[in-house]
Coordinates of C-alpha atoms and ligand atoms in Angstrom, one line a residue:
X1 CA 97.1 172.1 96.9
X2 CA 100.8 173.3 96.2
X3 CA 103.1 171.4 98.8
X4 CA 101.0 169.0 99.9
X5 CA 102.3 165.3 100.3
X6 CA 100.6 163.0 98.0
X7 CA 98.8 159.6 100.2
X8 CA 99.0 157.3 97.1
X9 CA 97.4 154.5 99.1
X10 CA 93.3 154.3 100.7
X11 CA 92.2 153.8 104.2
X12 CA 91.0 150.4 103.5
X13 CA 87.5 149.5 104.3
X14 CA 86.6 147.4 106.7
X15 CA 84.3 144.1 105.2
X16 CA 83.3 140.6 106.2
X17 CA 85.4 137.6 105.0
X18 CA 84.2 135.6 102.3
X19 CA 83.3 132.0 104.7
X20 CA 81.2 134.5 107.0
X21 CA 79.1 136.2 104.4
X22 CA 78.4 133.3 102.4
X23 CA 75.9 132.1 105.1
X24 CA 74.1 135.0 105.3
X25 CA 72.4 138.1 103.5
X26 CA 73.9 140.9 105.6
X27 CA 76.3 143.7 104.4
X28 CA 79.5 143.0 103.1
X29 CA 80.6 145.9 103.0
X30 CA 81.1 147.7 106.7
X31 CA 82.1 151.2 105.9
X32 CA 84.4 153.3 107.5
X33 CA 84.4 155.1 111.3
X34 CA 85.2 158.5 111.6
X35 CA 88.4 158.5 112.0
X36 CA 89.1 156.5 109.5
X37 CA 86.7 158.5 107.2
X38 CA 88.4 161.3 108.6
X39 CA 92.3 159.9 107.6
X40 CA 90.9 158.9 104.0
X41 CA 89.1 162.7 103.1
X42 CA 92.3 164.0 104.2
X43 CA 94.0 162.4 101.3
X44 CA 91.7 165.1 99.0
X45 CA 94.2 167.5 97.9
X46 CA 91.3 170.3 97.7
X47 CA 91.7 171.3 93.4
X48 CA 90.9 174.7 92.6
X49 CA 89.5 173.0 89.5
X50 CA 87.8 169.7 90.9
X51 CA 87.5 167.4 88.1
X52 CA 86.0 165.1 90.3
X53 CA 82.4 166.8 90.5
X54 CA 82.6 166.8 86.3
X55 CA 82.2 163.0 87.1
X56 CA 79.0 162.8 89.1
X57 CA 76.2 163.4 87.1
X58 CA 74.5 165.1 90.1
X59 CA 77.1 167.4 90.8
X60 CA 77.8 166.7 95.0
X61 CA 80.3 169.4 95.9
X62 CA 82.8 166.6 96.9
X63 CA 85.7 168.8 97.7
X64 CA 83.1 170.6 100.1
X65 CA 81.9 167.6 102.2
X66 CA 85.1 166.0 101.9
X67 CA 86.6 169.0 103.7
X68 CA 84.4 168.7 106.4
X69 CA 84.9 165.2 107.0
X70 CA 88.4 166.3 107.1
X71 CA 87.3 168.8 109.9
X72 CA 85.4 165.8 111.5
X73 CA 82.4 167.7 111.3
X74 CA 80.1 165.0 109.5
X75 CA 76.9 166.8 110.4
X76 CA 78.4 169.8 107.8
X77 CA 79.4 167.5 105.5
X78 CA 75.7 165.9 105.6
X79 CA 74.3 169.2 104.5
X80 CA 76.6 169.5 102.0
X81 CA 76.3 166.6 100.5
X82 CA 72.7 166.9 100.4
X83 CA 72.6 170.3 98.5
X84 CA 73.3 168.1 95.5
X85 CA 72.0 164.9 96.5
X86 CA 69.2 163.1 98.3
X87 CA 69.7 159.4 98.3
X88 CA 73.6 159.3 99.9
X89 CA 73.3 156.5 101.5
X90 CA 72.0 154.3 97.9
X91 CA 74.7 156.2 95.8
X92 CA 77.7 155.5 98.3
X93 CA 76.9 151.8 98.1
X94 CA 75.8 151.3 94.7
X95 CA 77.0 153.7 92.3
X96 CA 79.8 153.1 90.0
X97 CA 82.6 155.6 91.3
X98 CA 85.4 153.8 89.5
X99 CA 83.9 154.8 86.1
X100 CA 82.1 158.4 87.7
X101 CA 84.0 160.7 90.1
X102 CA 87.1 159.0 90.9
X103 CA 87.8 157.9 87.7
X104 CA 88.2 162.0 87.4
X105 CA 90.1 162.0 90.8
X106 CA 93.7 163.1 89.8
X107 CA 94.8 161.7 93.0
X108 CA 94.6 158.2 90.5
X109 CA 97.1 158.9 88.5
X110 CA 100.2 158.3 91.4
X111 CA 97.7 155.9 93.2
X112 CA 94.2 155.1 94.6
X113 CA 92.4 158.0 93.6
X114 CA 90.0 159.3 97.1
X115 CA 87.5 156.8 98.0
X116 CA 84.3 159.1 97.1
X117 CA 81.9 156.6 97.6
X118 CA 83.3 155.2 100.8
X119 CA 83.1 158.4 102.3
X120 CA 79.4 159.3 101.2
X121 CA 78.6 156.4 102.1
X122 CA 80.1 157.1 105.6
X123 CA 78.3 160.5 106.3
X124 CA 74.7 159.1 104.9
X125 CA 75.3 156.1 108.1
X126 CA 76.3 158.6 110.1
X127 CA 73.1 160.5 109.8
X128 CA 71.5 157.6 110.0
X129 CA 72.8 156.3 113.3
X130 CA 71.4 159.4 115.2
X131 CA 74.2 162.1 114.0
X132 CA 72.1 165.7 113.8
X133 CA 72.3 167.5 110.9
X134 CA 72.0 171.3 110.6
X135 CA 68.2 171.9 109.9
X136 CA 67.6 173.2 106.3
X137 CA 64.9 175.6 106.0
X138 CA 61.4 174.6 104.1
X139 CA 61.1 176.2 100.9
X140 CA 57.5 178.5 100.1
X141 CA 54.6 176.6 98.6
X142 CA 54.0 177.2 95.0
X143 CA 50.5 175.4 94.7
X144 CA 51.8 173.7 91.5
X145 CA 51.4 169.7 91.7
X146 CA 53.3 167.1 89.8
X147 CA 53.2 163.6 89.5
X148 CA 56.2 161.0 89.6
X149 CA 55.7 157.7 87.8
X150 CA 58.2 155.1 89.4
X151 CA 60.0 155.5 92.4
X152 CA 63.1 154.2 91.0
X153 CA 66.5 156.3 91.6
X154 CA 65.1 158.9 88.5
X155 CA 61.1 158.8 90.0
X156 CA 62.7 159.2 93.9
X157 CA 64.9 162.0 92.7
X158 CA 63.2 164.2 90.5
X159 CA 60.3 163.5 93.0
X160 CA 63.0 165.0 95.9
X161 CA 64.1 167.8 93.9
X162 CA 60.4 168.8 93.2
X163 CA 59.4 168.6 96.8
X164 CA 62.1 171.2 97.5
X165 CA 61.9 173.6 95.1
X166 CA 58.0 173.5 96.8
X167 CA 56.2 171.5 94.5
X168 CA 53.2 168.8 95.9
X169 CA 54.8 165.4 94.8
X170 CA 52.9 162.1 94.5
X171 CA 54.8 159.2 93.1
X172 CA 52.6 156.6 91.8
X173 CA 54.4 153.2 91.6
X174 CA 53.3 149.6 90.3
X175 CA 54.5 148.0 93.3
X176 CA 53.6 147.0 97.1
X177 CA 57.1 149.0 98.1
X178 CA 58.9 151.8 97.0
X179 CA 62.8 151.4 95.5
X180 CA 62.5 150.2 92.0
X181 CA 65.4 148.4 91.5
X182 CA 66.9 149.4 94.5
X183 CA 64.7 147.3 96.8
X184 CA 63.4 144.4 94.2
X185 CA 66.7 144.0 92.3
X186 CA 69.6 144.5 94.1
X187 CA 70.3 142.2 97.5
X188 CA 70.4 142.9 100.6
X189 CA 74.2 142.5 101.0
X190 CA 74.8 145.4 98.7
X191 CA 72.3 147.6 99.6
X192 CA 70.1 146.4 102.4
X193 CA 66.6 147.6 102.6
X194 CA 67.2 149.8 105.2
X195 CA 69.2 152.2 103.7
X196 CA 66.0 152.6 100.8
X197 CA 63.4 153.0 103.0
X198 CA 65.1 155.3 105.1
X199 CA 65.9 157.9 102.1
X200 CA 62.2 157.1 100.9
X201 CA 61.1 157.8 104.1
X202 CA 63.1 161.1 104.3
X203 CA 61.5 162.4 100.8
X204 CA 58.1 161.3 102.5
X205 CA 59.2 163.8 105.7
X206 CA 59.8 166.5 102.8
X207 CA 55.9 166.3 101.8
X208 CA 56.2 163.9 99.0
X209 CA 53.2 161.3 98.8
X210 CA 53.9 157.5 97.8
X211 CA 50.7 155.9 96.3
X212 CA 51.8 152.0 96.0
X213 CA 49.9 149.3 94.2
X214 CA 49.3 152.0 91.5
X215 CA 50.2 150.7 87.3
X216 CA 49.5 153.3 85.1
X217 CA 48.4 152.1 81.9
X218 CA 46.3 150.3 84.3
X219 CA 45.0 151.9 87.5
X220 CA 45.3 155.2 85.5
X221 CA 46.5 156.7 82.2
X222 CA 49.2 158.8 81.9
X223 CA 46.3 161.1 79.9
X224 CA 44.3 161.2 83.5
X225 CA 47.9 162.4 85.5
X226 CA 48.3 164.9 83.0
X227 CA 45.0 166.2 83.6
X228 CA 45.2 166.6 87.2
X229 CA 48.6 167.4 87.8
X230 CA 50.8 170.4 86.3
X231 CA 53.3 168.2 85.0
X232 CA 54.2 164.9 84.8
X233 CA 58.0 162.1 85.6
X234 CA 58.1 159.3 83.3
X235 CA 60.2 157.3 85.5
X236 CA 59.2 153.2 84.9
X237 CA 62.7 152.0 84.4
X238 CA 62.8 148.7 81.5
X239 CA 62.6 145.9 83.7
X240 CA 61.1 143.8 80.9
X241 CA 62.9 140.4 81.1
X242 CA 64.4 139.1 78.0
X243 CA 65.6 135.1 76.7
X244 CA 67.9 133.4 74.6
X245 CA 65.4 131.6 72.8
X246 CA 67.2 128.5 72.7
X247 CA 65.4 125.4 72.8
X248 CA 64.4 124.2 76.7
X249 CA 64.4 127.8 78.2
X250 CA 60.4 126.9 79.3
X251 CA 61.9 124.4 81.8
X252 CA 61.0 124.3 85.7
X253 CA 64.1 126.0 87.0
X254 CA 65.1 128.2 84.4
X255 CA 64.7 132.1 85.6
X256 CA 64.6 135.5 83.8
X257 CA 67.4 137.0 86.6
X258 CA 64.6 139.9 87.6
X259 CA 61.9 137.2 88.4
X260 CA 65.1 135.1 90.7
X261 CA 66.2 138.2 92.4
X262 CA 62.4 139.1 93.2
X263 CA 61.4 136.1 94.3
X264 CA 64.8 136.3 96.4
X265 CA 64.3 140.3 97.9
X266 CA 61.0 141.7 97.4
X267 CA 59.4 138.3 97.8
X268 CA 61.8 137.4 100.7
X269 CA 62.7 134.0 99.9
X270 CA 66.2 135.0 101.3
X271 CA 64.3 135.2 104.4
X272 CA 63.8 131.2 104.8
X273 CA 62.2 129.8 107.1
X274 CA 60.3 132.7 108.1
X275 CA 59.0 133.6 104.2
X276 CA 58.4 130.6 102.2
X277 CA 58.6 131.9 98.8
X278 CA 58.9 129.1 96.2
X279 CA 62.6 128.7 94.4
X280 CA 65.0 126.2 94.0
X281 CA 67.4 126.3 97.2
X282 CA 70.9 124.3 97.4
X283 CA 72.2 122.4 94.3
X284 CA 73.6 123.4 91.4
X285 CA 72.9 127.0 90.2
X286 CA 74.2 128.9 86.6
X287 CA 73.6 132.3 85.3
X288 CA 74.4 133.4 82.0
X289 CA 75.7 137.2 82.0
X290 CA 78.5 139.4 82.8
X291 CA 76.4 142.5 84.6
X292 CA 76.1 143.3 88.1
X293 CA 72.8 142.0 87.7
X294 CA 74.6 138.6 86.9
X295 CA 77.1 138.9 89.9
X296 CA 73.8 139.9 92.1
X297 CA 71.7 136.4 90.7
X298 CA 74.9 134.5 91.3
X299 CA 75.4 135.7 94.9
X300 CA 72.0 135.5 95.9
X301 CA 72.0 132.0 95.0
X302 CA 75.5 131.4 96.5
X303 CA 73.8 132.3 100.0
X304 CA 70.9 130.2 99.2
X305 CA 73.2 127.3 99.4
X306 CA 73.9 126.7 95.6
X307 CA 77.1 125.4 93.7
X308 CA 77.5 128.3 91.1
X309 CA 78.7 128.7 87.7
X310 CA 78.5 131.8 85.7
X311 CA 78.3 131.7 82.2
X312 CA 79.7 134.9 80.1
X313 CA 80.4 134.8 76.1
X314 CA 83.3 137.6 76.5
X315 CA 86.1 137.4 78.6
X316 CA 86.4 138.7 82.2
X317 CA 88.0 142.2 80.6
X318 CA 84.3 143.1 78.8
X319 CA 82.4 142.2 81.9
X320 CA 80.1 145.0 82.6
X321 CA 79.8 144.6 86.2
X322 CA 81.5 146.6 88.9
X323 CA 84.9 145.4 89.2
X324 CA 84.3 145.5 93.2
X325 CA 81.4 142.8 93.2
X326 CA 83.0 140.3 90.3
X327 CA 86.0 140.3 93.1
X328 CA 83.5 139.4 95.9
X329 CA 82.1 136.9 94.0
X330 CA 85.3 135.1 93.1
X331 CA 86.5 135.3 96.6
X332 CA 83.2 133.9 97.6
X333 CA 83.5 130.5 95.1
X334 CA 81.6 131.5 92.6
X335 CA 82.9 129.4 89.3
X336 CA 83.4 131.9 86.1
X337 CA 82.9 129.9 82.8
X338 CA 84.6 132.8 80.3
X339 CA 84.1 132.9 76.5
X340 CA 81.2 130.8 76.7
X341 CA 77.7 130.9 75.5
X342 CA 74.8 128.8 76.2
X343 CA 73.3 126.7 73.2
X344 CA 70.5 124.3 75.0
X345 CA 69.3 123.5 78.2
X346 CA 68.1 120.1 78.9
X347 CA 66.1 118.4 81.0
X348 CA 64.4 115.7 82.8
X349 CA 60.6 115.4 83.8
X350 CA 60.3 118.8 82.9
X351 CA 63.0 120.4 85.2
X352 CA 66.3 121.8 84.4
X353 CA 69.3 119.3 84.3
X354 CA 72.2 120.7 82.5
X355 CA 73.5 123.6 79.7
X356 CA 75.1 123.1 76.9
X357 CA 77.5 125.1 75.8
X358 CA 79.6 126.5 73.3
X359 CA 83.4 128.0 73.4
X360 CA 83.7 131.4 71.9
X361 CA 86.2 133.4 70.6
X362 CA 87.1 137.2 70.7
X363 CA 87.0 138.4 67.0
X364 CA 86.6 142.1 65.7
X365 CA 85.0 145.2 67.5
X366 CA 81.2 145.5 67.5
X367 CA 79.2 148.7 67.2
X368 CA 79.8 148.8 71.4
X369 CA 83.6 148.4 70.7
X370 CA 83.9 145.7 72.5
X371 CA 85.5 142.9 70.7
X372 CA 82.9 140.7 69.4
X373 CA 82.3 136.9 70.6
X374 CA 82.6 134.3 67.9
X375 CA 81.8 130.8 68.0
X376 CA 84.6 128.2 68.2
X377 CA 82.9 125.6 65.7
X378 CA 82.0 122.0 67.1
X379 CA 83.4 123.0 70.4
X380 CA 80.9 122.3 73.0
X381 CA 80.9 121.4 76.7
X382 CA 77.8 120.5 79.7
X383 CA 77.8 122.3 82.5
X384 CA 74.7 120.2 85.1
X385 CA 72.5 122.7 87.0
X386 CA 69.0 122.3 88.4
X387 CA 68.6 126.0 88.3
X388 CA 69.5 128.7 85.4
X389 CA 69.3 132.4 85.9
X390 CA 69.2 134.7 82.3
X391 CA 71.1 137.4 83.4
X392 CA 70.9 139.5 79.7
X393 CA 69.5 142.2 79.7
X394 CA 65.9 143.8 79.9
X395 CA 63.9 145.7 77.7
X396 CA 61.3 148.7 78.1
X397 CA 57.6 147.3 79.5
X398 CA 54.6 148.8 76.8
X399 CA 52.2 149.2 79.8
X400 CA 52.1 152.7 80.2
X401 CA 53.5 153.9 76.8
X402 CA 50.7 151.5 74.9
X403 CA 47.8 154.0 76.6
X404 CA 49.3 157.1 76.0
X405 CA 48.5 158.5 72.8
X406 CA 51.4 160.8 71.4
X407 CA 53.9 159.5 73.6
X408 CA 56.7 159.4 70.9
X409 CA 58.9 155.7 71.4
X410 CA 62.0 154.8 69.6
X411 CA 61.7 151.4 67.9
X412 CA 62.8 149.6 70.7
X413 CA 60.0 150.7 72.6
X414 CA 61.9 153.6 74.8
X415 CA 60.1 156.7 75.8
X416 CA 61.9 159.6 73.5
X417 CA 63.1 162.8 75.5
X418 CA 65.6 165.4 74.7
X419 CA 69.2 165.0 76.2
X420 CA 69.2 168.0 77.5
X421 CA 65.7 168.8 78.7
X422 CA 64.2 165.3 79.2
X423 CA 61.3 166.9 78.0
X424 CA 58.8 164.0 75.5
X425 CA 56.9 164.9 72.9
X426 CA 53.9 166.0 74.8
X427 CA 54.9 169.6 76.2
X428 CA 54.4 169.2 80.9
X429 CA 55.6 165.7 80.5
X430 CA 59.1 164.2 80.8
X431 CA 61.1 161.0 81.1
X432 CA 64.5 159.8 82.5
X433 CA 66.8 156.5 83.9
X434 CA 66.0 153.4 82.0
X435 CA 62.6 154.1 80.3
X436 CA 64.7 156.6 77.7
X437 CA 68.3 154.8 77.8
X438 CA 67.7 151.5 78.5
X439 CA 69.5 149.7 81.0
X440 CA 72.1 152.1 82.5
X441 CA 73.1 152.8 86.2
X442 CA 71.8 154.2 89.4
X443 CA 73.7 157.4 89.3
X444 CA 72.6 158.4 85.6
X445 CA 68.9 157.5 86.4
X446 CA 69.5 160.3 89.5
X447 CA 71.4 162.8 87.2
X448 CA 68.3 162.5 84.7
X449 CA 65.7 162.6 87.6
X450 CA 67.7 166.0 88.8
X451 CA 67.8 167.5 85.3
X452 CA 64.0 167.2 84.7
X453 CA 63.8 168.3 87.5
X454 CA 65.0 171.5 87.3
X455 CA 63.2 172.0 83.5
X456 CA 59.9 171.0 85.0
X457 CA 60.2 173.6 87.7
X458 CA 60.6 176.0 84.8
X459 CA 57.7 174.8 82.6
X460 CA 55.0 174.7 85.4
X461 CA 56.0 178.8 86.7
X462 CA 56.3 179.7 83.3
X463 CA 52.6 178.4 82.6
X464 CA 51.2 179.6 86.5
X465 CA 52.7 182.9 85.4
X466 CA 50.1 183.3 82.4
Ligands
FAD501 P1 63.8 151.5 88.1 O1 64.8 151.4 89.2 O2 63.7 150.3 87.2 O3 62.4 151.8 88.8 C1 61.3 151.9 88.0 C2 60.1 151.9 88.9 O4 58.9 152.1 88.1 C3 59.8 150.5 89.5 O5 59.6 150.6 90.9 C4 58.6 149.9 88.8 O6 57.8 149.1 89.6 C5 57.9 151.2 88.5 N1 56.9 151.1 87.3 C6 57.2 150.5 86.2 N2 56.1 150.6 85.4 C7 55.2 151.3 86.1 C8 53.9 151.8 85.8 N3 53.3 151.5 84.6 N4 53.2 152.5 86.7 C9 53.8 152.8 87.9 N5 55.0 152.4 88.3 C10 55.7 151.7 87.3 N6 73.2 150.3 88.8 C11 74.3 150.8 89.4 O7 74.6 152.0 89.3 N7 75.0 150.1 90.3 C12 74.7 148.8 90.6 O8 75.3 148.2 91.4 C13 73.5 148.3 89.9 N8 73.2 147.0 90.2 C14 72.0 146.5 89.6 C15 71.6 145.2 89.9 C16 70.4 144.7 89.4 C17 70.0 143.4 89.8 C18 69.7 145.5 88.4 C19 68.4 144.9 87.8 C20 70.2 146.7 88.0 C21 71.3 147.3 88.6 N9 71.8 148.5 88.3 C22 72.8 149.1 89.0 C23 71.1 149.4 87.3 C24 70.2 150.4 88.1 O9 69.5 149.8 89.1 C25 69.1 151.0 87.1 O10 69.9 151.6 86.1 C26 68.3 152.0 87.8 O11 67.6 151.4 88.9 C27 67.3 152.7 86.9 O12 66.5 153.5 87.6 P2 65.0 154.0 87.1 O13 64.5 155.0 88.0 O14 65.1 154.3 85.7 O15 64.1 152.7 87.1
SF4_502 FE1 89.9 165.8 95.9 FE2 90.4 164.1 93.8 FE3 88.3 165.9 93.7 FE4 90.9 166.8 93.6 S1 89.9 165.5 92.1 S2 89.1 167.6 94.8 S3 91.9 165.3 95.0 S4 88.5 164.1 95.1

């Protein structure tokens, strides 16, 4: 590192203009080519200590695959990137590397720390476009089977790291396609469905079964999996909707923001003319919320021809959404109504008209130290929309907990495992992403998914051994 000269400013990345993407649901995003991948990783100053992999919860060597890229030799830096992880192509799109591994990067303190994510992202496409990666070798069978429940980023992962270590993996999953969130929440012009089903399909190539249409709680209890597997991934995310419970929520046109963006991805309303999928297109749209999953309900109805308003009770500072897509979403029109919470909604023949609203205020810090929003008495304002998205939050679905006896839940309804271990209270079985932390992020669902991993590998030889 000594003597090198610092590059305080990114390769930028290349992505469509905000009066192009608008009409459409493709990529905004284009990604980098290999040079320019190449001119970015060689920014990496290559630390002896790399603080950077302290920030990723699944521990890529990034100061390995970045010095291939370096090398321009992305088919090594493919197989080092997936020593550690699986899904690169999800993760270099969608995880939060601002608050993860180069929010470590000390390249960030005299400038833009490396673009981590750009260049993961770069080397999964590259793969993906026909590059050949050096084979790696198949592990020995251990006879030992294990079931994944979810195929979320937690199910997908601990469900790849299984399948290496030799394991026979079946993921069971409630729906008709694999992804979780991935593929039913977030749109296309993030993450386009491609790029899922092609790391999917790559866990499949490893040996790992999908079985689809499959609700446990339902088509099986988590008592039956236990039986016939050695061990058992709780991995069902919390995708529970949840309301304001102000009066006129029941209205035609008001949306939990999971049932809008399904309707919109899974259920390829997006997709018009060719799917017909029922939901309101054009007019006036609002969403109350400051996550990404906010930003993602806004955008998708941005590109479905709405007006758009988004209604948040903090200010722009607290918003929890990736910096990245609030930018893209202000570029792209989208209204941002700050300080502002939503009171009633009213309406006409039974269909939304308009939100009321009230002004808040930033008063003291709450319990998530964020300073806490206060109404601004008798200070109220109408915003007309024929469609509102709730965009706050979800909770943890009873299905499968509610039919399996000694399954310890917190009392919110989240499965219990240990930090460490992710192991529940009933010993073969554990739980990670959503289900046991409630809404969180892509790369922390993975980290947990890797973890358990590693501990159910351990339980199951430790019992074959006896
Ligand atoms: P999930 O992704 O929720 O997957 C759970 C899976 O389990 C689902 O497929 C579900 O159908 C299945 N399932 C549920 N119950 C059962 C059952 N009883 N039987 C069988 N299968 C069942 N995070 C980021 O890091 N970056 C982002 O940009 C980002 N954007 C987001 C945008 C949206 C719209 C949403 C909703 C979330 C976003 N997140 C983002 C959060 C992130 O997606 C989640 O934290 C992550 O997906 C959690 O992973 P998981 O594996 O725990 O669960
Ligand atoms: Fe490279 Fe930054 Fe990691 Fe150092 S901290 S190895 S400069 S990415």
């Amino acid at each position: 590192m000594a003597g090198k000269r610092l590059k305080p400013v990114r390769v930028p990345v290349r992505r469509r203009g905000p009066e192009e993407r608008i009409k459409d649901f493709g990529e905004v995003a284009l990604g980098y080519d290999l040079d320019e991948a190449a001119a970015e990783a060689d920014r990496c100053l290559a630390c002896k200590k790399p603080v950077c992999v302290k920030g990723c919860p699944v521990g890529i060597d990034i100061p390995g695959f970045v010095g291939e890229l370096k090398a321009k030799q992305p088919g090594a830096a493919v197989t080092k990137l997936k020593e550690e992880n699986l899904l690169p192509g999800i993760c270099g799109r969608v995880c939060p590397q601002e608050r993860q591994c180069e929010a470590q990067c000390i390249l960030g303190r005299k400038g833009d720390p490396l673009a981590i994510g750009k260049l993961e992202r770069f080397v999964a496409d590259w793969e993906a476009e026909g590059g050949q990666a050096p084979a790696v070798s198949r592990p020995e069978r251990s006879g030992l089977r294990v079931a994944v429940v979810g195929s979320g980023p937690s199910g997908l992962t601990a469900a790849g790291e299984l399948a290496r270590k030799g394991h026979d993996v079946t993921i069971f999953e409630a729906l008709h396609v694999a992804g979780g969130v991935l593929t039913y929440g977030i749109p296309e012009f993030r993450l386009p469905q491609w790029v899922v089903d092609r790391e999917v399909g790559l866990l499949e190539s490893m040996g790992v079964k999908l079985v689809l249409d499959f609700v446990v709680g339902r088509t099986a209890t988590l008592q039956d999996l236990a039986r016939d597997f050695d061990s058992v991934f709780i991995g069902i995310g919390a995708g529970l909707p949840t309301f304001m419970g102000i009066p006129g929520e029941n209205l035609n046109g008001v949306y939990s923001a999971n049932e809008f963006l399904t309707r919109a991805n899974l259920m390829k309303a997006s997709s018009f003319p060719e799917y017909d999928t029922p939901i309101k297109r054009g007019g006036t749209a609002c969403v109350v919320g400051g996550g990404n999953v906010a930003m993602d309900s806004a955008r998708t109805a941005l590109r479905m021809g709405a007006e758009v308003n988004i209604v948040y009770r903090r200010s722009r500072v607290e918003m929890p959404a990736r910096k990245e897509e609030v930018d893209h979403g202000a570029e792209e029109g989208i209204v941002f109504h700050m300080l502002t919470n939503p009171v009633e909604v009213l309406g006409e023949g039974g269909y939304c008209k308009a939100v009321v609203c009230q002004r808040m205020e930033l008063g003291e810090p709450d319990e998530s130290g964020r300073r806490r929003p206060v109404p601004i008495e008798g200070d109220y304002f109408t915003i007309e929309t024929d469609t509102l998205v709730m965009a706050i939050g979800t909770r943890a679905n009873p299905l499968l907990a509610a039919t399996a006896s000694g399954l310890e839940l917190n009392k919110r309804g989240y499965v219990v495992a240990s930090a460490d271990t992710f192991a529940t209270s009933i010993p073969g079985i554990y739980a990670g992403g959503d289900i046991v932390t409630g809404s969180a992020t892509v790369i922390e669902a993975m980290g947990a998914g890797k973890v358990a991993a590693d501990q159910m590998d351990g339980f199951m030889r430790v019992g074959a051994a006896r």
